[in-house]
C-alpha positions as YAML, in Angstrom:
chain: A
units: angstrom
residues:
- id: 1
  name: UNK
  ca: [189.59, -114.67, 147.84]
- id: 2
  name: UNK
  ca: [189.81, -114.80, 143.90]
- id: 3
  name: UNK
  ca: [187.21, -112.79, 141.82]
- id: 4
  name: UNK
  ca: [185.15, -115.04, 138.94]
- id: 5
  name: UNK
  ca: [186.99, -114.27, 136.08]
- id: 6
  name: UNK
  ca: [186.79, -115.32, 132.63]
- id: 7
  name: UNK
  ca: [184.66, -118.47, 133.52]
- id: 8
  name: UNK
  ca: [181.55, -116.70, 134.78]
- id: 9
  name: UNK
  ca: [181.65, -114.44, 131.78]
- id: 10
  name: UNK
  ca: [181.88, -117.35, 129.81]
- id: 11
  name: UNK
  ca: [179.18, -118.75, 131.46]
- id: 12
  name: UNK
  ca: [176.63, -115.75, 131.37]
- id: 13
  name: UNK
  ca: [177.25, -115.55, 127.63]
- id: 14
  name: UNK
  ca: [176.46, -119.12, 126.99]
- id: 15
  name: UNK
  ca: [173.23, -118.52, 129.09]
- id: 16
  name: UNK
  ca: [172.26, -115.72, 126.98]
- id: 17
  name: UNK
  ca: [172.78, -118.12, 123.76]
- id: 18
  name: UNK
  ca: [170.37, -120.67, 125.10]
- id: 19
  name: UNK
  ca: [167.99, -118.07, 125.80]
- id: 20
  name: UNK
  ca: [168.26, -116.68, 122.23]
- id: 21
  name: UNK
  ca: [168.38, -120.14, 120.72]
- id: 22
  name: UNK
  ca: [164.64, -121.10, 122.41]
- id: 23
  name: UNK
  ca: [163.31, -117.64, 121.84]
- id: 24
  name: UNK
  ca: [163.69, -117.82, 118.25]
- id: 25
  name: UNK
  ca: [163.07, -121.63, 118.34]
- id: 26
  name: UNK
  ca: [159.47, -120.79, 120.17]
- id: 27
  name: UNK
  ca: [158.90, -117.96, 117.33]
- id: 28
  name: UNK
  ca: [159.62, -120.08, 114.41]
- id: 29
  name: UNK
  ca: [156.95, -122.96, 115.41]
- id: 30
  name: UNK
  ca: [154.58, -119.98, 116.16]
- id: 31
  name: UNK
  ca: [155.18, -118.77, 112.97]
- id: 32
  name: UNK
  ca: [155.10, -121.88, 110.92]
- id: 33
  name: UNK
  ca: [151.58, -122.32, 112.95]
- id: 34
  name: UNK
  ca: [149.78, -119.11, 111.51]
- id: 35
  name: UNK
  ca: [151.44, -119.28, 108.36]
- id: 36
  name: UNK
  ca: [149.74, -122.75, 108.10]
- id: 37
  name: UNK
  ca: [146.31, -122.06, 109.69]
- id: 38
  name: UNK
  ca: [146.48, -118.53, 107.24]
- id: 39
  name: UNK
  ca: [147.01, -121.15, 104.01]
- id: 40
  name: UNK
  ca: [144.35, -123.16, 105.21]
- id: 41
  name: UNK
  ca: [140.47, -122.53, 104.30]
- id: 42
  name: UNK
  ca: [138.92, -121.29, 107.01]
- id: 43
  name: UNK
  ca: [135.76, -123.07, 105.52]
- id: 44
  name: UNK
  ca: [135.17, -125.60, 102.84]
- id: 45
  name: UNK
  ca: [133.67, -124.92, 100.09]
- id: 46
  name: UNK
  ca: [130.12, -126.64, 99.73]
- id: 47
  name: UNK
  ca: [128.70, -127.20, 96.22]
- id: 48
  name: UNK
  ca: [125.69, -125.85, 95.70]
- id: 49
  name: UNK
  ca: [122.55, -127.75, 94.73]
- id: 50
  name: UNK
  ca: [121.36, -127.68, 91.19]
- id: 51
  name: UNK
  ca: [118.65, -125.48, 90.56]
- id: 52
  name: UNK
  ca: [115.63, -127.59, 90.64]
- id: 53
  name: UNK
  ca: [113.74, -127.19, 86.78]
- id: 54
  name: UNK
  ca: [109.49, -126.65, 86.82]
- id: 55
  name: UNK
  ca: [108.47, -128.84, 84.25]
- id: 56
  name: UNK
  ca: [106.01, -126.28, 81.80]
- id: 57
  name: UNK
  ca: [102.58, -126.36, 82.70]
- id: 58
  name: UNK
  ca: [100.43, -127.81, 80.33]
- id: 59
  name: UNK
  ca: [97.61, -125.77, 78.78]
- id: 60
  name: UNK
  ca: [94.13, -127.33, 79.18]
- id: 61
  name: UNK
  ca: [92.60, -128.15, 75.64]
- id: 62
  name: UNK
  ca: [90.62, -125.50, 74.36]
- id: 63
  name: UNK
  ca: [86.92, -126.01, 74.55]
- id: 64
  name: UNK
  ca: [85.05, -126.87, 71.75]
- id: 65
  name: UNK
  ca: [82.50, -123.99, 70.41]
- id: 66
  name: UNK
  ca: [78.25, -124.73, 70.41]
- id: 67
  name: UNK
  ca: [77.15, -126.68, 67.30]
- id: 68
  name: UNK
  ca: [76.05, -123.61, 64.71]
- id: 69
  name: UNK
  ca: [73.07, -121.89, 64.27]
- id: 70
  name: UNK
  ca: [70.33, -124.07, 62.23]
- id: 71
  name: UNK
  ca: [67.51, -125.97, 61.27]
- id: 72
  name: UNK
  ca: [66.41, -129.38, 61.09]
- id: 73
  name: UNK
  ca: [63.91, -131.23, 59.60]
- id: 74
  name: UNK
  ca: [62.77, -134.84, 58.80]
- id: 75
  name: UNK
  ca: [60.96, -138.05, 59.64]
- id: 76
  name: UNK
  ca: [60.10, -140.76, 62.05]
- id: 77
  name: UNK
  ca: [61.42, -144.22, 60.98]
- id: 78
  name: UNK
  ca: [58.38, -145.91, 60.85]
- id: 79
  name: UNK
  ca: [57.35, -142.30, 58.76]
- id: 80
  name: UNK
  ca: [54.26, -142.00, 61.20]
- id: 81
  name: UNK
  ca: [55.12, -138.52, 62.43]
- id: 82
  name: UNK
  ca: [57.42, -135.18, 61.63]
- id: 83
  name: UNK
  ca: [60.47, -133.82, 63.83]
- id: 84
  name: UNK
  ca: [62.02, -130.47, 63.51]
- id: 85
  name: UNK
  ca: [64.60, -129.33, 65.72]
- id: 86
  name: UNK
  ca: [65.82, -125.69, 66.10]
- id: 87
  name: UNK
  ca: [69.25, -124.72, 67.48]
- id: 88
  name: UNK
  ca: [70.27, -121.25, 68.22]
- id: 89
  name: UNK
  ca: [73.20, -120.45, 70.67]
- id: 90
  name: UNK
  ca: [73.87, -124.17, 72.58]
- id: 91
  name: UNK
  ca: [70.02, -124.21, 72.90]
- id: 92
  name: UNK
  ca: [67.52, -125.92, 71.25]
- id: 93
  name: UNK
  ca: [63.44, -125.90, 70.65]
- id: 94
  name: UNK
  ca: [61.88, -129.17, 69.10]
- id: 95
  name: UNK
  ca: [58.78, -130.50, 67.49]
- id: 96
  name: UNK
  ca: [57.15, -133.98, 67.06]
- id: 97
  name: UNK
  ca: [53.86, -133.95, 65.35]
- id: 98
  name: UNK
  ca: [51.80, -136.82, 63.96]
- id: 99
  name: UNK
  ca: [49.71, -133.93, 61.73]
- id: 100
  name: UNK
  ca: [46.37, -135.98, 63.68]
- id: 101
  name: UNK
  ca: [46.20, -135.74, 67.37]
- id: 102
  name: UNK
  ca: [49.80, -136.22, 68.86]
- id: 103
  name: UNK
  ca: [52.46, -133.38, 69.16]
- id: 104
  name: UNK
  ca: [54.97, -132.56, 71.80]
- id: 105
  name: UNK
  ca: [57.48, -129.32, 72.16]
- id: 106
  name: UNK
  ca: [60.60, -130.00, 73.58]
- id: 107
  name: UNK
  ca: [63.50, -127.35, 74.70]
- id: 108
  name: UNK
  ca: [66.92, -127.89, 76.59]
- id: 109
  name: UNK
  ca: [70.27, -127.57, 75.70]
- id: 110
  name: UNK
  ca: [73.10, -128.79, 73.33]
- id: 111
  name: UNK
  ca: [76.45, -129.44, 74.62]
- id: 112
  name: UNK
  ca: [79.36, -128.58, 72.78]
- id: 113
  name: UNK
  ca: [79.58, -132.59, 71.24]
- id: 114
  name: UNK
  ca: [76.42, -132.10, 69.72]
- id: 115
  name: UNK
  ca: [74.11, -134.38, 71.91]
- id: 116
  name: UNK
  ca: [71.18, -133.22, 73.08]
- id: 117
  name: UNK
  ca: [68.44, -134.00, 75.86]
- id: 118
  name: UNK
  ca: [65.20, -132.14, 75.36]
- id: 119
  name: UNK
  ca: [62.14, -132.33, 77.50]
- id: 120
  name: UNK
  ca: [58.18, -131.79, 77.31]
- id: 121
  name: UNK
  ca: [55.34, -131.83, 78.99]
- id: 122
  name: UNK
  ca: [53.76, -135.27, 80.36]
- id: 123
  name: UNK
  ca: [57.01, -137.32, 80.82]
- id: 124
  name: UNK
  ca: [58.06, -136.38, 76.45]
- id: 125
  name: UNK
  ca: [61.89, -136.65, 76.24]
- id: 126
  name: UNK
  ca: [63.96, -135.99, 72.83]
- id: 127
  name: UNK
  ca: [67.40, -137.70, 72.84]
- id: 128
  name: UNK
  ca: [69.59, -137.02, 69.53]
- id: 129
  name: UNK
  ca: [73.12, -136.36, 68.29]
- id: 130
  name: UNK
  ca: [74.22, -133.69, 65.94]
- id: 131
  name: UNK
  ca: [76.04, -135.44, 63.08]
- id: 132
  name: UNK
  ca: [78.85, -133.45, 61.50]
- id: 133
  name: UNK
  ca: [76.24, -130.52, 61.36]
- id: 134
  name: UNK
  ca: [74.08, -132.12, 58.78]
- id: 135
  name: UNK
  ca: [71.55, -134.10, 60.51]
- id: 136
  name: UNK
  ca: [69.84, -135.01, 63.99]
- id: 137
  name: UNK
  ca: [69.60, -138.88, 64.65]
- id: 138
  name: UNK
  ca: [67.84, -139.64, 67.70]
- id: 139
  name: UNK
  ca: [64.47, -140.88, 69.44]
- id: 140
  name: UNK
  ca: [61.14, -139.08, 70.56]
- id: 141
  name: UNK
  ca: [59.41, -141.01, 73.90]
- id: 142
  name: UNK
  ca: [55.99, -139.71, 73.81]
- id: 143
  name: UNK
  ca: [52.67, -141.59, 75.44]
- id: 144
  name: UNK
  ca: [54.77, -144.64, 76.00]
- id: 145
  name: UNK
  ca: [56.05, -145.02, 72.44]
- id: 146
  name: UNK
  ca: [59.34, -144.50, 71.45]
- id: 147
  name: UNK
  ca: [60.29, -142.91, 67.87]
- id: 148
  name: UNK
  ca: [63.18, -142.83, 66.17]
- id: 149
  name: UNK
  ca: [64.14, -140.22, 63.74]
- id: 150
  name: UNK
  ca: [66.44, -138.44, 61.03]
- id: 151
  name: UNK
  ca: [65.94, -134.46, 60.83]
- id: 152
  name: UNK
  ca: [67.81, -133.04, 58.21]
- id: 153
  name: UNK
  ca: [69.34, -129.88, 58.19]
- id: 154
  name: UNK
  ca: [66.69, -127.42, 56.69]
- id: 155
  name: UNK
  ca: [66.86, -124.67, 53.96]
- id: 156
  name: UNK
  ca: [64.35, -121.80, 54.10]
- id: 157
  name: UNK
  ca: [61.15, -122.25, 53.44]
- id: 158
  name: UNK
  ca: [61.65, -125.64, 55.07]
- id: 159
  name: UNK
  ca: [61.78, -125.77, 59.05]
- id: 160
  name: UNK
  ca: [59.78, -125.65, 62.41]
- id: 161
  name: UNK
  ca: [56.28, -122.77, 62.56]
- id: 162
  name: UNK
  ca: [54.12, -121.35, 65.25]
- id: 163
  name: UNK
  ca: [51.48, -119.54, 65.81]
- id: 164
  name: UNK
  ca: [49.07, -118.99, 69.00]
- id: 165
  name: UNK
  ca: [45.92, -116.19, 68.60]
- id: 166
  name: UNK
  ca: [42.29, -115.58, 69.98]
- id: 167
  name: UNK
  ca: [39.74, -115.97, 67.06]
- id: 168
  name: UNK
  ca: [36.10, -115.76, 68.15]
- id: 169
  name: UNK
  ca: [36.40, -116.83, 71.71]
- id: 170
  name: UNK
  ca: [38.90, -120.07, 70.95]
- id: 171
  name: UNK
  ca: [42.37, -119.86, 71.86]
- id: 172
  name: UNK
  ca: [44.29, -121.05, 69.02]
- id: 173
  name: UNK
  ca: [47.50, -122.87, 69.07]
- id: 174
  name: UNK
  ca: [49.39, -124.08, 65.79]
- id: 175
  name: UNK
  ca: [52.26, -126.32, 65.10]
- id: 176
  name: UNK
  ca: [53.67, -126.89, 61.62]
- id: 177
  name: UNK
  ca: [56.66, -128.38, 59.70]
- id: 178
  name: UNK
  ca: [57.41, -127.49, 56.18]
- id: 179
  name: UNK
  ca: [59.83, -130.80, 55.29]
- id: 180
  name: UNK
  ca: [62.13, -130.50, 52.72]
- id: 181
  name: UNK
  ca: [60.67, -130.77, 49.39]
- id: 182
  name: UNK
  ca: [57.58, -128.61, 50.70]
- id: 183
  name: UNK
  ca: [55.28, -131.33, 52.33]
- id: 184
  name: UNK
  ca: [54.09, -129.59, 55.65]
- id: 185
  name: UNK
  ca: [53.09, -131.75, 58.96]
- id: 186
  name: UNK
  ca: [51.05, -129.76, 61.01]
- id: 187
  name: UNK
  ca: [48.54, -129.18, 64.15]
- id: 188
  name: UNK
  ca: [46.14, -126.72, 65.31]
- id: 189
  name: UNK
  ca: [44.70, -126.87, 68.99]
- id: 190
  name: UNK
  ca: [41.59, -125.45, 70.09]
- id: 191
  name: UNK
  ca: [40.96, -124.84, 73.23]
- id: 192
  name: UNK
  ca: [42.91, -128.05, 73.65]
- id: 193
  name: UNK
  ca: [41.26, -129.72, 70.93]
- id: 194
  name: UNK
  ca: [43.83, -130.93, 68.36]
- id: 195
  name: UNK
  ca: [43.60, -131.14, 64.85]
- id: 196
  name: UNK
  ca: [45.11, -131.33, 61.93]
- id: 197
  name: UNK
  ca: [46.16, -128.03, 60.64]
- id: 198
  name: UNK
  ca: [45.58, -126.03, 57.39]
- id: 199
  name: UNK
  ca: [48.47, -125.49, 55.12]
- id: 200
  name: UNK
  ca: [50.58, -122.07, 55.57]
- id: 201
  name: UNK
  ca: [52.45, -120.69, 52.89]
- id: 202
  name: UNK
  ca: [56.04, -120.71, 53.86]
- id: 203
  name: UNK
  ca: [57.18, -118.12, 52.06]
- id: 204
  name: UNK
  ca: [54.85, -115.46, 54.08]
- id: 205
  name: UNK
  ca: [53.88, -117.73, 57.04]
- id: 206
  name: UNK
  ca: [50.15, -117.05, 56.80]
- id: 207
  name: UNK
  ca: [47.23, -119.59, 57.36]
- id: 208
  name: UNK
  ca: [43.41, -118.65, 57.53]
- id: 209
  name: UNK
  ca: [42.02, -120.01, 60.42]
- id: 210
  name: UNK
  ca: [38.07, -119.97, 60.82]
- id: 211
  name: UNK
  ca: [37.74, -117.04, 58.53]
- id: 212
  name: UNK
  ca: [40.57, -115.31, 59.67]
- id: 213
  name: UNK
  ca: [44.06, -114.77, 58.69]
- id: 214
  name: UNK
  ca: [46.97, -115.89, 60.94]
- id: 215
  name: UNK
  ca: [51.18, -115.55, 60.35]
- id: 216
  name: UNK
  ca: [52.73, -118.47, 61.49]
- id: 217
  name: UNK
  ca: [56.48, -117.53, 62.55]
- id: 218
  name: UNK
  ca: [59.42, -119.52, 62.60]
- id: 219
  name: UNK
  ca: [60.52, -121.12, 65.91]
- id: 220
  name: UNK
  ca: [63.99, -120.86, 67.97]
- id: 221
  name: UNK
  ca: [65.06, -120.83, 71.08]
...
């Protein structure tokens, strides 16, 4: 019996070649794989979203300061009766007087465009507008009557005057208003009896009432 010779040496080394060939045939494609998944992102890249801009938020206007501190003083219309009007502070005090038998006070406030509602006793309403801080156009309703009326702004001794006392028993309530110019429209009420009233002296505010001496001050709010 003859021994394999040369053939199946031949033959295991040819083996062995294959085997070498696909080994490093197998490695290669592996290696080509991770080489290509290690140059390819992992991830991609997502842009991010522009910031989003607040639009500034607007200031709200500033508000408007109360009309200034002052008097006023003038005439109805029809020049039957007086007004003066006193503002101190957004507030006001007014005064219609026919210098006979008819006379109201009035009070409320002024808002910051110069109008103005003011109200009295039995139903009296004042309605006026402040005009550039010079003068009060506006209306008086009083008894069923309506007035309307210019005050001026006033310049000591010129403006609205009050004064309430007790003199022998009677209570005493005055109303006056020294116009521009000096001509005073005025009414005293006793015991709810008006009147007109005696002239005051502006400079000192007194009046003698019934014998007796009186200061009439000026009015505000």
């Amino acid at each position: 019996m003859k021994r394999p010779g040369p053939l199946l040496t031949l033959l295991a080394g040819l083996l062995l070649a294959v085997f070498m060939l696909t080994l490093n045939a197998t490695t290669g494609t592996k290696n080509a794989s991770s080489s290509s998944q290690e140059a390819s992102p992992s991830a991609t890249p997502q842009a991010s979203p522009p910031p989003t801009s607040t639009p500034p938020s607007s200031s709200p206007p500033p508000s408007k300061s109360a009309p200034p501190n002052a008097d006023y003083a003038g005439r109805t219309d029809d020049n039957s009766s007086a007004v003066a009007v006193s503002l101190r502070g957004g507030k006001a005090i007014a005064y219609f007087c026919d210098g006979r038998s008819k006379e109201s006070w009035l009070k409320g406030d002024v808002k910051d465009d110069g109008t103005m509602t003011l109200t009295g006793k039995k139903g009296a309403e004042l309605n006026g507008t402040l005009k550039d801080g010079r003068s009060i156009r506006g209306t008086v309703d009083l008894g069923g009557q309506r007035y309307a009326f210019t005050a001026d702004k006033a310049v000591k001794p010129s403006g609205l005057y009050r004064a309430t006392a007790t003199v022998r028993g009677a209570k005493l309530d005055g109303g006056w208003i020294v116009l521009p110019g000096g001509k005073q429209v005025g009414i005293l009420d006793r015991d709810g009896k008006p009147a007109a009233a005696p002239t005051i002296d502006p400079r000192t505010g007194t009046v003698t009432v019934d014998g007796q001496t009186l200061t009439a001050s000026p009015v505000t709010p």
